[in-house]
XYZ file of C-alpha atoms in Angstrom:
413
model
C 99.054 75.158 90.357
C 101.395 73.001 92.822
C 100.234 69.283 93.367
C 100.285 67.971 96.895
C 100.133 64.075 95.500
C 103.928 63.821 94.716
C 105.410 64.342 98.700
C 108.800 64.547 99.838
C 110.397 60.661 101.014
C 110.069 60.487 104.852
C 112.359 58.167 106.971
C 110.985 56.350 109.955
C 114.461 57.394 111.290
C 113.501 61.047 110.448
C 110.128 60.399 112.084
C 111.535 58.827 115.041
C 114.089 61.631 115.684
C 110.994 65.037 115.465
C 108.753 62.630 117.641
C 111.526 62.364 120.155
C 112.448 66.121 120.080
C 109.081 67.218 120.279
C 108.416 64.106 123.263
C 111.733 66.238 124.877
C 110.675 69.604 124.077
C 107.374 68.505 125.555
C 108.983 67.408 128.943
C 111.326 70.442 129.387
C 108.108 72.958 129.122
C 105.667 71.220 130.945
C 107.050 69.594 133.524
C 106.551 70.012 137.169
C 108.690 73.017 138.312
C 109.871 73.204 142.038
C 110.648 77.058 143.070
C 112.921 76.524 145.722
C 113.162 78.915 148.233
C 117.397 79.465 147.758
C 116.022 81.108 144.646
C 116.011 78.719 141.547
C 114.519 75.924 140.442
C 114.196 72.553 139.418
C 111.614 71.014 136.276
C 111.563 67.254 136.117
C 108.915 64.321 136.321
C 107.750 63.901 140.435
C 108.528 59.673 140.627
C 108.627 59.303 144.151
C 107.038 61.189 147.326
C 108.958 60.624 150.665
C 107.624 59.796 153.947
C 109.415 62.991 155.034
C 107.480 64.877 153.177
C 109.975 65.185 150.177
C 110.441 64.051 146.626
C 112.292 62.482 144.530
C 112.416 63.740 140.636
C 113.400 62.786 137.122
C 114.631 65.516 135.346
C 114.349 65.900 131.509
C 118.271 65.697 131.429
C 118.095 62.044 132.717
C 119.264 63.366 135.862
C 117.685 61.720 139.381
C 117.638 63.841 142.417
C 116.231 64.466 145.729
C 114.166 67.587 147.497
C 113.336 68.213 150.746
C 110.205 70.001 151.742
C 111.725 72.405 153.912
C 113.960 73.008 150.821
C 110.414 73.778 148.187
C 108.963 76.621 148.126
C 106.317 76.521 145.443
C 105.303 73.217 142.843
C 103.512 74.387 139.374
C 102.496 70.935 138.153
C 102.335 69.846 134.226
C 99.541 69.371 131.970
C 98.727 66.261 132.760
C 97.602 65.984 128.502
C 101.290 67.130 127.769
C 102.635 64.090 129.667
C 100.415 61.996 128.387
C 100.901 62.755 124.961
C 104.941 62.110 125.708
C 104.493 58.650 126.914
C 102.235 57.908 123.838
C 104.544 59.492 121.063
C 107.602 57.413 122.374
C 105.793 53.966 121.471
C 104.062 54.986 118.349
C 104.441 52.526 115.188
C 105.297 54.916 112.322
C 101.983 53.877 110.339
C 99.033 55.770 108.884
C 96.280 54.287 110.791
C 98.933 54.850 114.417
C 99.422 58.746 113.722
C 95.336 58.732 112.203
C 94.187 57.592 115.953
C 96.978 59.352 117.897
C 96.359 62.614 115.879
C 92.118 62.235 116.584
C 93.322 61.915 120.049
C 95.290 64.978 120.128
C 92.325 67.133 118.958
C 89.889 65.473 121.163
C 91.950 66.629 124.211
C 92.659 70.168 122.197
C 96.629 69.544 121.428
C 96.590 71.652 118.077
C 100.196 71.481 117.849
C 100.663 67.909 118.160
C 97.768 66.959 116.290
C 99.284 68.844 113.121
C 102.474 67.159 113.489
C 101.013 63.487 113.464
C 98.593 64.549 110.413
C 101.033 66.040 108.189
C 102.918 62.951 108.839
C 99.761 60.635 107.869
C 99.401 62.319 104.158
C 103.193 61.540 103.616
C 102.334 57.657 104.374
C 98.646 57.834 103.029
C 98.210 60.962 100.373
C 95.319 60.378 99.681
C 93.351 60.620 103.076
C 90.952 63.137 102.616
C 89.972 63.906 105.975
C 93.638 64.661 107.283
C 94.040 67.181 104.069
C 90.753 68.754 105.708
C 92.068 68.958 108.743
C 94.707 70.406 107.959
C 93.150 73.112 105.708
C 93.863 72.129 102.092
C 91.015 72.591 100.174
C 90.764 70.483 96.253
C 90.801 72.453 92.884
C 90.419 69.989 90.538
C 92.006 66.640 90.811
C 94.261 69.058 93.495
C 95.061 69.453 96.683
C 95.951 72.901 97.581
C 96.795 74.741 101.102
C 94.999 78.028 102.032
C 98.356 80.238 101.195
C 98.679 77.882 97.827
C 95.010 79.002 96.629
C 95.282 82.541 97.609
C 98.615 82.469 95.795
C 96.790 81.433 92.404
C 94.071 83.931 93.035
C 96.471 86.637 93.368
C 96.784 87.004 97.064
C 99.328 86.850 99.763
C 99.452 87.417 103.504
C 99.967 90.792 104.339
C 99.495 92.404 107.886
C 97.989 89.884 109.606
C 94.942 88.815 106.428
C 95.184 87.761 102.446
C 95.100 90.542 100.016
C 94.863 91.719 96.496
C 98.585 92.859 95.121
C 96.451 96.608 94.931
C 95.396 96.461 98.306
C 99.552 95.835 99.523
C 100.562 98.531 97.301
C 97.989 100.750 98.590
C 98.940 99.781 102.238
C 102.577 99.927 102.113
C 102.675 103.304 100.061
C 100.504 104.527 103.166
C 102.817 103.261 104.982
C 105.447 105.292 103.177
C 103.305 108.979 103.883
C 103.351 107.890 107.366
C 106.688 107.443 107.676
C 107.180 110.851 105.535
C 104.478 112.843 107.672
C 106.575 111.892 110.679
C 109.724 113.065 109.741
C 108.128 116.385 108.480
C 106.606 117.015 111.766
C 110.025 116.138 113.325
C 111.538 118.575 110.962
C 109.074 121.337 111.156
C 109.232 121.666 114.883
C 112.966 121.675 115.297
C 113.231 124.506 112.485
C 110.113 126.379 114.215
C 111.699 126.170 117.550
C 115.384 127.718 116.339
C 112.865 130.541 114.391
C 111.067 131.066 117.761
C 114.054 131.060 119.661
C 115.957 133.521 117.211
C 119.064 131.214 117.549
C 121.417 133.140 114.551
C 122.630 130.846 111.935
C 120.416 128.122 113.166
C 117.306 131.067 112.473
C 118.758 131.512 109.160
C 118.752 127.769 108.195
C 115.331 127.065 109.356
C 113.991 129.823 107.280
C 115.543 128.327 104.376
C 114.488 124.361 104.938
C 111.237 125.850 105.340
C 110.906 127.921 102.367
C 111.879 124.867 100.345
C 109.299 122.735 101.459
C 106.811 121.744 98.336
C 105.657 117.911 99.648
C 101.928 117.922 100.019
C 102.606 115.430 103.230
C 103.538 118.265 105.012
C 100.312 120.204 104.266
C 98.906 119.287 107.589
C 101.909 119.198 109.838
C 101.851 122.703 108.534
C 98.595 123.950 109.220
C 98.587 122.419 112.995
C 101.760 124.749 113.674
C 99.652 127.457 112.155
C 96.790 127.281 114.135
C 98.640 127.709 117.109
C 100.964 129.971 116.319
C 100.985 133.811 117.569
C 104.495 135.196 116.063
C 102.618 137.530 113.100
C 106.073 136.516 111.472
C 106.324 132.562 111.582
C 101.961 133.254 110.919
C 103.320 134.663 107.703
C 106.052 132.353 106.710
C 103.534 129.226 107.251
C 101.287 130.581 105.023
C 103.562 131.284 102.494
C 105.125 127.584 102.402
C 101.020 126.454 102.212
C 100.923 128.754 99.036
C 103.538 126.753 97.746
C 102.067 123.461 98.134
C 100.278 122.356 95.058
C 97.614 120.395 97.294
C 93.562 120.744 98.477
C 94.038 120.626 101.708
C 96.335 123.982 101.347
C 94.652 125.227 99.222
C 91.469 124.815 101.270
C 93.091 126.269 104.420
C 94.035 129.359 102.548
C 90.148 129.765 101.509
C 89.039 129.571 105.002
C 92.065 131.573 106.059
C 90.771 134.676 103.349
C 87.440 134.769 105.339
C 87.704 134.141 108.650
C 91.182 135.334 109.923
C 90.715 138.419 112.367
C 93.601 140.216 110.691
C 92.416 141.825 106.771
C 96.328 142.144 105.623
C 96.073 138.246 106.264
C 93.012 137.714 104.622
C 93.938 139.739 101.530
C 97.411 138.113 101.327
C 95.765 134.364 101.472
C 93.395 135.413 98.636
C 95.878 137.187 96.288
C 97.847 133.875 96.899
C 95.365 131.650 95.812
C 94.357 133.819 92.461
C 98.149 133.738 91.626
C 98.087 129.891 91.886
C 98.414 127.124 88.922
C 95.432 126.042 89.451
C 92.041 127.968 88.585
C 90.517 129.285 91.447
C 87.021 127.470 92.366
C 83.935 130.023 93.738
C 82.344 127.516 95.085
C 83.299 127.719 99.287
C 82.688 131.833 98.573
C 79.272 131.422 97.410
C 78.869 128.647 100.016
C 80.346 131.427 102.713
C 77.422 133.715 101.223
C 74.984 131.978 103.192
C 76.999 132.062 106.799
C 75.585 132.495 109.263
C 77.399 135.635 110.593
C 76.876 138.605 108.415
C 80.655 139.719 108.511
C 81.262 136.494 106.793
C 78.955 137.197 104.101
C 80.127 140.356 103.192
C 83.760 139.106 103.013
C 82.782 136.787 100.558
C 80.910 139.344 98.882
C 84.519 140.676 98.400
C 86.299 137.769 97.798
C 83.968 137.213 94.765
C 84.761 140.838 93.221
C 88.729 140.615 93.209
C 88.310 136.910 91.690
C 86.120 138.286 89.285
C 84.103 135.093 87.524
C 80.938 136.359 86.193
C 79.239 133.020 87.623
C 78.888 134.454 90.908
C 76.505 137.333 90.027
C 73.195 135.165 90.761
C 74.353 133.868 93.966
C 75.444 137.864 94.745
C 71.723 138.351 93.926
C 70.071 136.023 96.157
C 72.934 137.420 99.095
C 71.681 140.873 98.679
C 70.162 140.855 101.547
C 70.224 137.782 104.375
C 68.659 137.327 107.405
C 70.964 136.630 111.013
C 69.764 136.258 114.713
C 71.397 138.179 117.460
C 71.276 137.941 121.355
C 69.648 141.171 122.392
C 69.405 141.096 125.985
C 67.208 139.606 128.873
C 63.483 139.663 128.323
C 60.292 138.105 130.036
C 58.633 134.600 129.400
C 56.634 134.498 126.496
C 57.055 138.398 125.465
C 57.538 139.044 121.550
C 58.154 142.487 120.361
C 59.172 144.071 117.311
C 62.013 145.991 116.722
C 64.032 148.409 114.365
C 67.661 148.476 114.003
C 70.575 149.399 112.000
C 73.700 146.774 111.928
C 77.373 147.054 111.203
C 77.829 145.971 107.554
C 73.793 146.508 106.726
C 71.470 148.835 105.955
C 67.746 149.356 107.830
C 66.848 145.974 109.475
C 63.441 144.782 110.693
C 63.334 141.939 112.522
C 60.800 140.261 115.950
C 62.573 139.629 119.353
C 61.397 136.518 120.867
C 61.777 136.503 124.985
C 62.671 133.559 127.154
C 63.945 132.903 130.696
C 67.508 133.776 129.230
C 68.647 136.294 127.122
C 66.672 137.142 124.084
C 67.202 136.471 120.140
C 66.383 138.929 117.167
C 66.293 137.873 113.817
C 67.181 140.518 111.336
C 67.639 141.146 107.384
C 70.682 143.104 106.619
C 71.652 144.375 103.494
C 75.115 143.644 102.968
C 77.022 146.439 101.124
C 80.070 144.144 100.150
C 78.129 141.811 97.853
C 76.147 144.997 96.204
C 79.607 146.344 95.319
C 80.740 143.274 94.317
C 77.027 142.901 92.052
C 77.855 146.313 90.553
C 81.786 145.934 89.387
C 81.023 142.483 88.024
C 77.790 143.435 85.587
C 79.223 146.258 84.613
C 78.491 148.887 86.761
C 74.429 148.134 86.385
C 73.200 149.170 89.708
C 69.496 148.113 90.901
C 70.199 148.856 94.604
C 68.969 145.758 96.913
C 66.065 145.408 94.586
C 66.429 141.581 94.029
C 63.577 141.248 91.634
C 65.279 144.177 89.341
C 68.673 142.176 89.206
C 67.240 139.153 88.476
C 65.123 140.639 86.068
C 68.026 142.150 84.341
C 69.935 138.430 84.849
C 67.188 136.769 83.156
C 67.354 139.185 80.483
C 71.389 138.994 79.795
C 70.900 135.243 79.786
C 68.543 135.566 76.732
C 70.453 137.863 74.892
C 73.449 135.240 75.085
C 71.020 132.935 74.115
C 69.684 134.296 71.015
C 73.474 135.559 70.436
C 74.663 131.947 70.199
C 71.655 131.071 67.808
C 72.632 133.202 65.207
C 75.898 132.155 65.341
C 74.914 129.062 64.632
């Protein structure tokens, strides 16, 4: 750890010459200033008022001059403290106990600056005044005096943006940093390259196509999908998706889940999931059988689907419990209060039965469909067994697989 006790020699010559720079710097900022109405102005010390009306001023060069009135157009006085702390500087002894009561002055009238000065003077006559070390924000470790930067140093900290922090927490900010700076320049990129693309501008078309099939930097994952999602040409559609395919990251890899169930066009749909079963990485079931409980019917069957091409037998109890699910429609306007029950037959279901309830605005009809897309998927994945919608047959038959692998694994024990 570094000792403050051993300090640095300090002249009363030095000390003389910062007191009288900082008595001049004091006098050059806050001094009166006279706007004068030609345009500039004047900053000095007002020493004299004239019967006239005008006044006479000492000027932190040294310089003595003379204004009219008619020739001021504005005076923004001093801080009376500032001036006052000038005159006392200049006749300061250079001893501990005069820069102990000037500094305690200095903070009584709230002169931060000043008061700092005097009291990092004081420890270099009087180290061992424990009240000025306080003040000034060392703290003791030991038989030490430390600063605030000296004991976050020797915990393992150092200012960074504006606190202290861990070495980890730095790294971690400035490699954010880093993406940021990355993320910009890919959206910079991909917009130029989309806009010659959109604009079919020849070679420049040619060349975009090409820095865009190259990209692989999961940073430009979402830069990518926010040009997807509002993107129309069925052809840059296609080539965005095909770049997200080739990004080894979850948030692609996500986007071309969601893209496999809800995009309104099936050639897109089928292309995003053959993409993800061709992938590196094995292909989770987890958002499909999550999609089996949707609640819009279409949805469920597609996932239905999605689940037979993948093809993981783990999916065949969730099928089962999808068989059928129940989804409320608008079905018109209806009276206050009135309830009636209804028959119907819905796109992607069987026979439904469901109640209408009425209202003062249009009414809603809850119905169970059986959804055709999960029993196909049911059959091709046990085997072409086939219990119809009858959920208590499949999992009867599910229950009974599960013991026949269990006493299977028994013996082979």
């Amino acid at each position: 750890m570094i000792s403050r006790n051993r300090l640095f020699p300090f002249s009363i010559f030095h000390f003389a010459l910062c007191t009288s720079v900082m008595a001049m710097s004091t006098d050059l900022a806050f001094a009166d200033t006279f706007q004068l109405r030609s345009g500039g102005q004047v900053s000095g010390r007002e020493v004299a008022r004239l019967e006239t009306g005008g006044y006479v001023i000492h000027t932190a060069q040294g310089a003595r001059i003379t204004l009219a009135k008619s020739q001021i157009q504005k005076i923004v006085r001093k801080d009376d403290r500032l001036q006052e702390y000038s005159d006392r500087s200049r006749v300061i002894l250079d001893t501990a106990p005069a820069h102990r009561q000037i500094a305690q002055w200095c903070k009584q009238e709230g002169l931060k600056q000043q008061a700092t000065h005097h009291l990092k003077r004081l420890l270099e006559l009087d180290p061992q005044d424990e009240a000025a070390r306080l003040s000034l924000g060392y703290q003791r470790v030991g038989t030490q005096w430390l600063t605030r930067k000296e004991l976050m140093a020797a915990r393992g900290m150092r200012f960074y943006d504006g606190s202290y922090r861990t070495a980890q927490d730095i790294a971690l900010r400035e490699r954010a940093s880093q993406q940021d700076a990355r993320m910009h320049e890919w959206q910079k990129n991909i917009k130029r390259w989309l806009g010659w693309l959109t604009h079919r501008r020849g070679s420049k078309a040619a060349e975009a196509q090409e820095q865009l099939s190259q990209i692989r930097d999961p940073l430009a994952t979402p830069i990518i999908i926010k040009f997807l999602t509002h993107q129309n040409d069925p052809q840059i559609r296609n080539l965005l998706i095909t770049i997200l395919a080739q990004i080894d990251a979850p948030l692609a890899i996500g986007k071309l889940v969601r893209l496999s169930l809800v995009d309104p066009d099936p050639e897109v749909r089928l292309q995003c999931l053959e993409y993800l079963m061709r992938s590196k990485r094995p292909l989770s079931i987890s958002p499909y059988i999550k999609a089996l409980h949707h609640s819009e019917n279409e949805i469920v069957n597609r996932a239905g689907s999605a689940l037979q091409e993948i093809g993981n037998p783990e999916a065949i109890s969730p099928l089962v419990d999808a068989l059928v699910t129940t989804h409320v429609f608008k079905v018109g306007e209806g009276s206050p209060g009135q309830m009636n029950a209804s028959m119907s037959t819905a796109p992607g279901g069987g026979g439904a039965e469901g109640f209408s309830f009425g209202g003062g605005g249009p009414k809603t009809e809850k119905r169970a469909l059986k959804n055709f897309a999960v029993h196909q998927a049911l059959v091709h994945l046990s085997a072409d067994q086939n219990f119809g919608f009858d959920q208590t047959a499949w999992r009867h038959w599910l229950i009974n697989q599960r013991m026949h692998a269990q006493h299977g694994a028994r013996r082979d024990e």
